[in-house]
mmCIF file of C-alpha atoms in Angstrom:
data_model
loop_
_atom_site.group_PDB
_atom_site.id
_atom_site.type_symbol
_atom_site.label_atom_id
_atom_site.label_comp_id
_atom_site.label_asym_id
_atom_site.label_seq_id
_atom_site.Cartn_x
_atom_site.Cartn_y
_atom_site.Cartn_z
ATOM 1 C CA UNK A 495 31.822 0.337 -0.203
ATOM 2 C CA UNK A 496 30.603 -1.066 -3.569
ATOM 3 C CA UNK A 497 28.379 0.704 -5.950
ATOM 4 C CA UNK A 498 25.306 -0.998 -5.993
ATOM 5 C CA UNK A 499 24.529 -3.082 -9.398
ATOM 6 C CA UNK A 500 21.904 -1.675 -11.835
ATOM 7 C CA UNK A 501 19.979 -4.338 -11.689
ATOM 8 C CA UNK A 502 19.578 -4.314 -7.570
ATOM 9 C CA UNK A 503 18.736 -0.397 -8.342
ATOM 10 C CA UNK A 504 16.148 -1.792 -11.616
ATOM 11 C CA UNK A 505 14.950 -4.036 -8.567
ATOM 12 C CA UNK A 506 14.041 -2.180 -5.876
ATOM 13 C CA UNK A 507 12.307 0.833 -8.259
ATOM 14 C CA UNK A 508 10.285 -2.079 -9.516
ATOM 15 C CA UNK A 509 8.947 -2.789 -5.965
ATOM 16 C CA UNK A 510 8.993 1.028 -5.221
ATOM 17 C CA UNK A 511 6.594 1.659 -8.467
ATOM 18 C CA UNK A 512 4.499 -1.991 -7.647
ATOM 19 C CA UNK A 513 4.004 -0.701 -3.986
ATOM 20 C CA UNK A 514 2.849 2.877 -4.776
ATOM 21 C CA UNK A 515 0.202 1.278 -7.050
ATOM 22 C CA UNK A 516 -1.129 -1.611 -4.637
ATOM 23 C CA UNK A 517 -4.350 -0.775 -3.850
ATOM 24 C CA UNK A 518 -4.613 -2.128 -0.280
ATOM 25 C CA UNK A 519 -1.428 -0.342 0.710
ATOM 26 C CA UNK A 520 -2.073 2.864 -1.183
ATOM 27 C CA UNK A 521 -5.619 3.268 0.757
ATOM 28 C CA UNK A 522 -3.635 2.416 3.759
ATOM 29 C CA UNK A 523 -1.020 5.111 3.244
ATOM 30 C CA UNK A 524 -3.435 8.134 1.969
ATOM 31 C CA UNK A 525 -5.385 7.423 4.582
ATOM 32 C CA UNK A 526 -3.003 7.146 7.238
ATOM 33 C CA UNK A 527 -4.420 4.084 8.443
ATOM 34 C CA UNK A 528 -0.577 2.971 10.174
ATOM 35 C CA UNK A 529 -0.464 6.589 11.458
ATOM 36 C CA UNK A 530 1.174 9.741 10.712
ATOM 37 C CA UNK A 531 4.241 8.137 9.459
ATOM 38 C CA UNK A 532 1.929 5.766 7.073
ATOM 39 C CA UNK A 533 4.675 6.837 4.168
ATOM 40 C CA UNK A 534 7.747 6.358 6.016
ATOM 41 C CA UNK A 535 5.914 2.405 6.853
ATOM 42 C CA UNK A 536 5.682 2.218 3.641
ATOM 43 C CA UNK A 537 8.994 2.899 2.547
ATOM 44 C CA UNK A 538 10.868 0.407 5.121
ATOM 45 C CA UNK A 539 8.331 -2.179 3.747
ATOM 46 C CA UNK A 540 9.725 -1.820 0.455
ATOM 47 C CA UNK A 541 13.009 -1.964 1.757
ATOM 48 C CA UNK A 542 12.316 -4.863 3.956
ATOM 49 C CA UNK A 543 11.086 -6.628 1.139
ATOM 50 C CA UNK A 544 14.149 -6.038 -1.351
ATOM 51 C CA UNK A 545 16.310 -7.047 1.860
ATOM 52 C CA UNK A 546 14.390 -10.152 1.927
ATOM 53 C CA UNK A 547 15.209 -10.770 -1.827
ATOM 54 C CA UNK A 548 18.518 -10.003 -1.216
ATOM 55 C CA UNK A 549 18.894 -12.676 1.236
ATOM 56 C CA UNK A 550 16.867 -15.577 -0.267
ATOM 57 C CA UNK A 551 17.730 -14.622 -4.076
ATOM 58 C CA UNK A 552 16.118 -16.948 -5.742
ATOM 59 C CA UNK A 553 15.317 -19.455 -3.122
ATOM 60 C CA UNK A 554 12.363 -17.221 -2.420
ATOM 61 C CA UNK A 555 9.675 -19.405 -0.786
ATOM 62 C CA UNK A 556 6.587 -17.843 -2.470
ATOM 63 C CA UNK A 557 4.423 -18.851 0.882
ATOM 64 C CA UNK A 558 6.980 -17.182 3.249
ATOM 65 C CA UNK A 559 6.811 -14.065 1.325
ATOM 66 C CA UNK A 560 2.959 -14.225 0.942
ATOM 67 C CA UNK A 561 2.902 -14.443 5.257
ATOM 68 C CA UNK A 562 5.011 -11.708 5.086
ATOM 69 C CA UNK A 563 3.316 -9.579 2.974
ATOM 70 C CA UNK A 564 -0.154 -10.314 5.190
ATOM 71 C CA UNK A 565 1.854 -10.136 8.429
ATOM 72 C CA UNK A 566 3.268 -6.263 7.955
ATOM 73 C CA UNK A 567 -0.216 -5.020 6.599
ATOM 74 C CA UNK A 568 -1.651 -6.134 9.660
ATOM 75 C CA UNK A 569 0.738 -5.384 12.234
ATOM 76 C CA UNK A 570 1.714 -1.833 10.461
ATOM 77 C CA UNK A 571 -1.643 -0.735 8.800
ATOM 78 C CA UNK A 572 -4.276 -2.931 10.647
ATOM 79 C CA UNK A 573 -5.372 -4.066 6.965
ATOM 80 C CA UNK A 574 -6.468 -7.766 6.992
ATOM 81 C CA UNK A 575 -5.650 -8.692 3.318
ATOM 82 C CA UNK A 576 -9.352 -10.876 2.170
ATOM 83 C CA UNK A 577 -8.927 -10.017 -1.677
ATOM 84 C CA UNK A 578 -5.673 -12.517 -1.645
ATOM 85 C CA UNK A 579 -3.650 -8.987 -3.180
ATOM 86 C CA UNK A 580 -0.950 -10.769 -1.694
ATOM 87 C CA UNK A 581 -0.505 -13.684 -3.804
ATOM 88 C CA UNK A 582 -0.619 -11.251 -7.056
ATOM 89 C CA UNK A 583 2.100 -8.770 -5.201
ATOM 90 C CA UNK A 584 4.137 -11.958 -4.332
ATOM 91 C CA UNK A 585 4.110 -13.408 -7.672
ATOM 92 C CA UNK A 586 4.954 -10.223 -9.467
ATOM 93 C CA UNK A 587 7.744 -9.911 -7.279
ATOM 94 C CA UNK A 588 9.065 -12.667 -8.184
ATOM 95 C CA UNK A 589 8.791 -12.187 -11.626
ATOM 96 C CA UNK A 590 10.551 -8.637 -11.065
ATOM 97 C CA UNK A 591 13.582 -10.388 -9.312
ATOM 98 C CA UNK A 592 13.958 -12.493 -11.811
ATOM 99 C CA UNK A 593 13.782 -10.244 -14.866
ATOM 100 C CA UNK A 594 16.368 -7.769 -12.846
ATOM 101 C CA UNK A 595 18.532 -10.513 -12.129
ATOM 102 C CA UNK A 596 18.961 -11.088 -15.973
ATOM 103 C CA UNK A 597 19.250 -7.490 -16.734
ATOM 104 C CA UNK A 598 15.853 -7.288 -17.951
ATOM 105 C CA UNK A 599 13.428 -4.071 -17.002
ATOM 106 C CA UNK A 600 10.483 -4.007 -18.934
ATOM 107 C CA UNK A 601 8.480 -5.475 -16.096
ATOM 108 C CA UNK A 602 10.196 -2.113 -14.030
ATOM 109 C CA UNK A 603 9.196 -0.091 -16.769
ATOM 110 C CA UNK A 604 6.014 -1.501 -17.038
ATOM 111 C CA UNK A 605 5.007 -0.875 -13.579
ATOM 112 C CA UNK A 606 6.127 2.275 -13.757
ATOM 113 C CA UNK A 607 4.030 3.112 -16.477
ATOM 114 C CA UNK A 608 1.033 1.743 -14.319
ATOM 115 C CA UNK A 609 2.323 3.567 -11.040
ATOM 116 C CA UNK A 610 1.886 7.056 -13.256
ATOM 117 C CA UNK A 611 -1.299 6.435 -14.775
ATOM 118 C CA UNK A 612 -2.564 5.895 -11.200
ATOM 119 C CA UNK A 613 -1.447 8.418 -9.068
ATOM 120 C CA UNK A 614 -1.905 10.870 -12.496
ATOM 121 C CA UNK A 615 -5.526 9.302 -12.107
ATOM 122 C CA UNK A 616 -6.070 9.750 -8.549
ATOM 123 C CA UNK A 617 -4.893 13.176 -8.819
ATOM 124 C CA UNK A 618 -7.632 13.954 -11.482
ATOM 125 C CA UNK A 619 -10.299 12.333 -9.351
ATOM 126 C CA UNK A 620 -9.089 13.920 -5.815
ATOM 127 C CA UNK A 621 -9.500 17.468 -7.979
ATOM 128 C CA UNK A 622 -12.843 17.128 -9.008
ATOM 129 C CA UNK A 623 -13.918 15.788 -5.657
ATOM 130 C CA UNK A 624 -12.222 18.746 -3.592
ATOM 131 C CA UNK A 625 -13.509 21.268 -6.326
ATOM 132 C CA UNK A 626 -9.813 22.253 -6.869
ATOM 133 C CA UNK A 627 -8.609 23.812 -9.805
ATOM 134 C CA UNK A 628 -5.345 23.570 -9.118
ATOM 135 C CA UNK A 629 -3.042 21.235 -10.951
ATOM 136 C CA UNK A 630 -0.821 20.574 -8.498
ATOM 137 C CA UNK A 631 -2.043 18.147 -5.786
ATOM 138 C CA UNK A 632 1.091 17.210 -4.543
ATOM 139 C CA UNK A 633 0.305 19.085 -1.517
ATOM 140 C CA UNK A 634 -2.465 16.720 -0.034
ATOM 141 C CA UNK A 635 -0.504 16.103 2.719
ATOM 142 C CA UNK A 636 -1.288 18.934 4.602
ATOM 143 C CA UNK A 637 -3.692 19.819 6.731
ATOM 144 C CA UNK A 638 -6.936 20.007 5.076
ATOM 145 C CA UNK A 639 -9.608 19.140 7.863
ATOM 146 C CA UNK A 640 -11.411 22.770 7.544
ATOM 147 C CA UNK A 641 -12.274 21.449 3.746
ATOM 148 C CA UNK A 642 -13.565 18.230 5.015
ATOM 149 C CA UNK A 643 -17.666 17.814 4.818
ATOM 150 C CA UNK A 644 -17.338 14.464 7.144
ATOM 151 C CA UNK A 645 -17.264 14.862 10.915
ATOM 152 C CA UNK A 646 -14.500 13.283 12.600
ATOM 153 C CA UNK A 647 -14.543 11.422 15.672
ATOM 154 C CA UNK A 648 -11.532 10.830 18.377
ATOM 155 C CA UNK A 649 -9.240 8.777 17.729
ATOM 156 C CA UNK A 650 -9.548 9.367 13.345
ATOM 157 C CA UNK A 651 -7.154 10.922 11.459
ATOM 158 C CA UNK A 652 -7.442 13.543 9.017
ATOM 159 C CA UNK A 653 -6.450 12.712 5.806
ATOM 160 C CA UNK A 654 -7.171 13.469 2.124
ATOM 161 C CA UNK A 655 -9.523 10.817 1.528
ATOM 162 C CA UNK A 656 -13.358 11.205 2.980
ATOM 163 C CA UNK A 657 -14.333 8.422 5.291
ATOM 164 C CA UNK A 658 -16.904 6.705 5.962
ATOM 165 C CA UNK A 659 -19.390 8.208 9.127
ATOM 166 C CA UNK A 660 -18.650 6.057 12.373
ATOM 167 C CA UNK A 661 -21.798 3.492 12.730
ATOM 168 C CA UNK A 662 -23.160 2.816 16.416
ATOM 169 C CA UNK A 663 -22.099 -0.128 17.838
ATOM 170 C CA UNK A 664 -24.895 -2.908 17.871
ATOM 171 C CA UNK A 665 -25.350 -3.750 21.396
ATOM 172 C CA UNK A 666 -27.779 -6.784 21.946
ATOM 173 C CA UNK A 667 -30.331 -7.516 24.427
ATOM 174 C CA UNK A 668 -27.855 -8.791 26.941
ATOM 175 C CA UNK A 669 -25.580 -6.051 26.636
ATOM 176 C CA UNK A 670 -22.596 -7.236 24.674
ATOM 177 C CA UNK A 671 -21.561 -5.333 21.626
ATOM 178 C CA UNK A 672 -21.389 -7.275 18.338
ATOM 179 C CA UNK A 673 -18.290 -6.862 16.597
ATOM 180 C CA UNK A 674 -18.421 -5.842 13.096
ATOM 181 C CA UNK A 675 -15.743 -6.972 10.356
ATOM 182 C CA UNK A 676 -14.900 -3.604 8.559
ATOM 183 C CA UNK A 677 -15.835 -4.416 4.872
ATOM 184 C CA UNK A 678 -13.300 -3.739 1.919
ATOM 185 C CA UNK A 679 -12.610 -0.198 0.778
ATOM 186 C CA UNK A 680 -13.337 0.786 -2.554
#
């Protein structure tokens, strides 16, 4: 078995530092919106996606990757992407193989500079929310419904994040229920 090259490792911590910090994924993950293995989704996503770069090298087809991108947040997370993230992720992947493949990491670094200052952010914010005074938040993951103000309904999970109340279903005068688009989180 052959060690794997630096720049495959540079690679693939580049997509692991891009992913933590997409927003539409990382609202997707904290709030467990692909279930309670949201972070373990997350992780073969990353993987599928340096797989995929592994395969096509530079013959990526930036549409392809774009469908993919759109196809696992829907099928895995239920997350219709309308803010076009995907064309940004896509392109910066691209721009991330390419840099790695010439032994090149200040886009890596870069990103993971970015990845920091938002989770380090997020933690900061989560604190003052919850009221803790604790500066370690990396146990969020637990169970944490007794601290939660909003009421939960079947079939929502518990998670970190507050969310939205449910809203009543607007049933017209004929009886059929109007379907609602669920807006973008912010």
């Amino acid at each position: 078995m052959a060690a794997t090259h630096p720049n495959q490792i540079a690679f693939k911590e580049g997509v692991q530092y891009l992913f933590h910090s997409w927003t539409a994924l990382k609202l997707a993950v904290d709030g467990e919106w692909g279930g309670h293995n949201s972070v373990e989704k997350r992780d073969w996503f990353i993987d599928t996606i340096v797989d995929y770069f592994s395969e096509k090298g530079k013959n990526v087809d930036t549409f392809d990757l774009e469908d993919i991108l759109i196809q696992i947040m829907n099928d895995e997370f239920s997350i219709m992407l309308e803010d076009k993230s995907e064309q940004h992720i896509s392109k910066v992947l691209e721009q991330l193989f390419l840099e790695c493949t010439h032994g090149k990491y200040d886009l890596v670094q870069t990103l993971k500079h970015d990845s920091q200052k938002i989770s380090g952010a997020l933690k900061g914010s989560k604190a003052q929310k919850n009221g803790d005074d604790d500066d370690d938040s990396s146990d969020d993951e637990g169970d944490d419904s007794e601290d939660m103000d909003v009421e939960m309904t079947e079939g929502e999970s518990s998670s970190s994040a507050p969310r939205r109340e449910k809203q009543e279903p607007i049933v017209d005068e004929d009886g059929f229920e109007t379907v609602v688009k669920k807006g973008k989180r912010r």
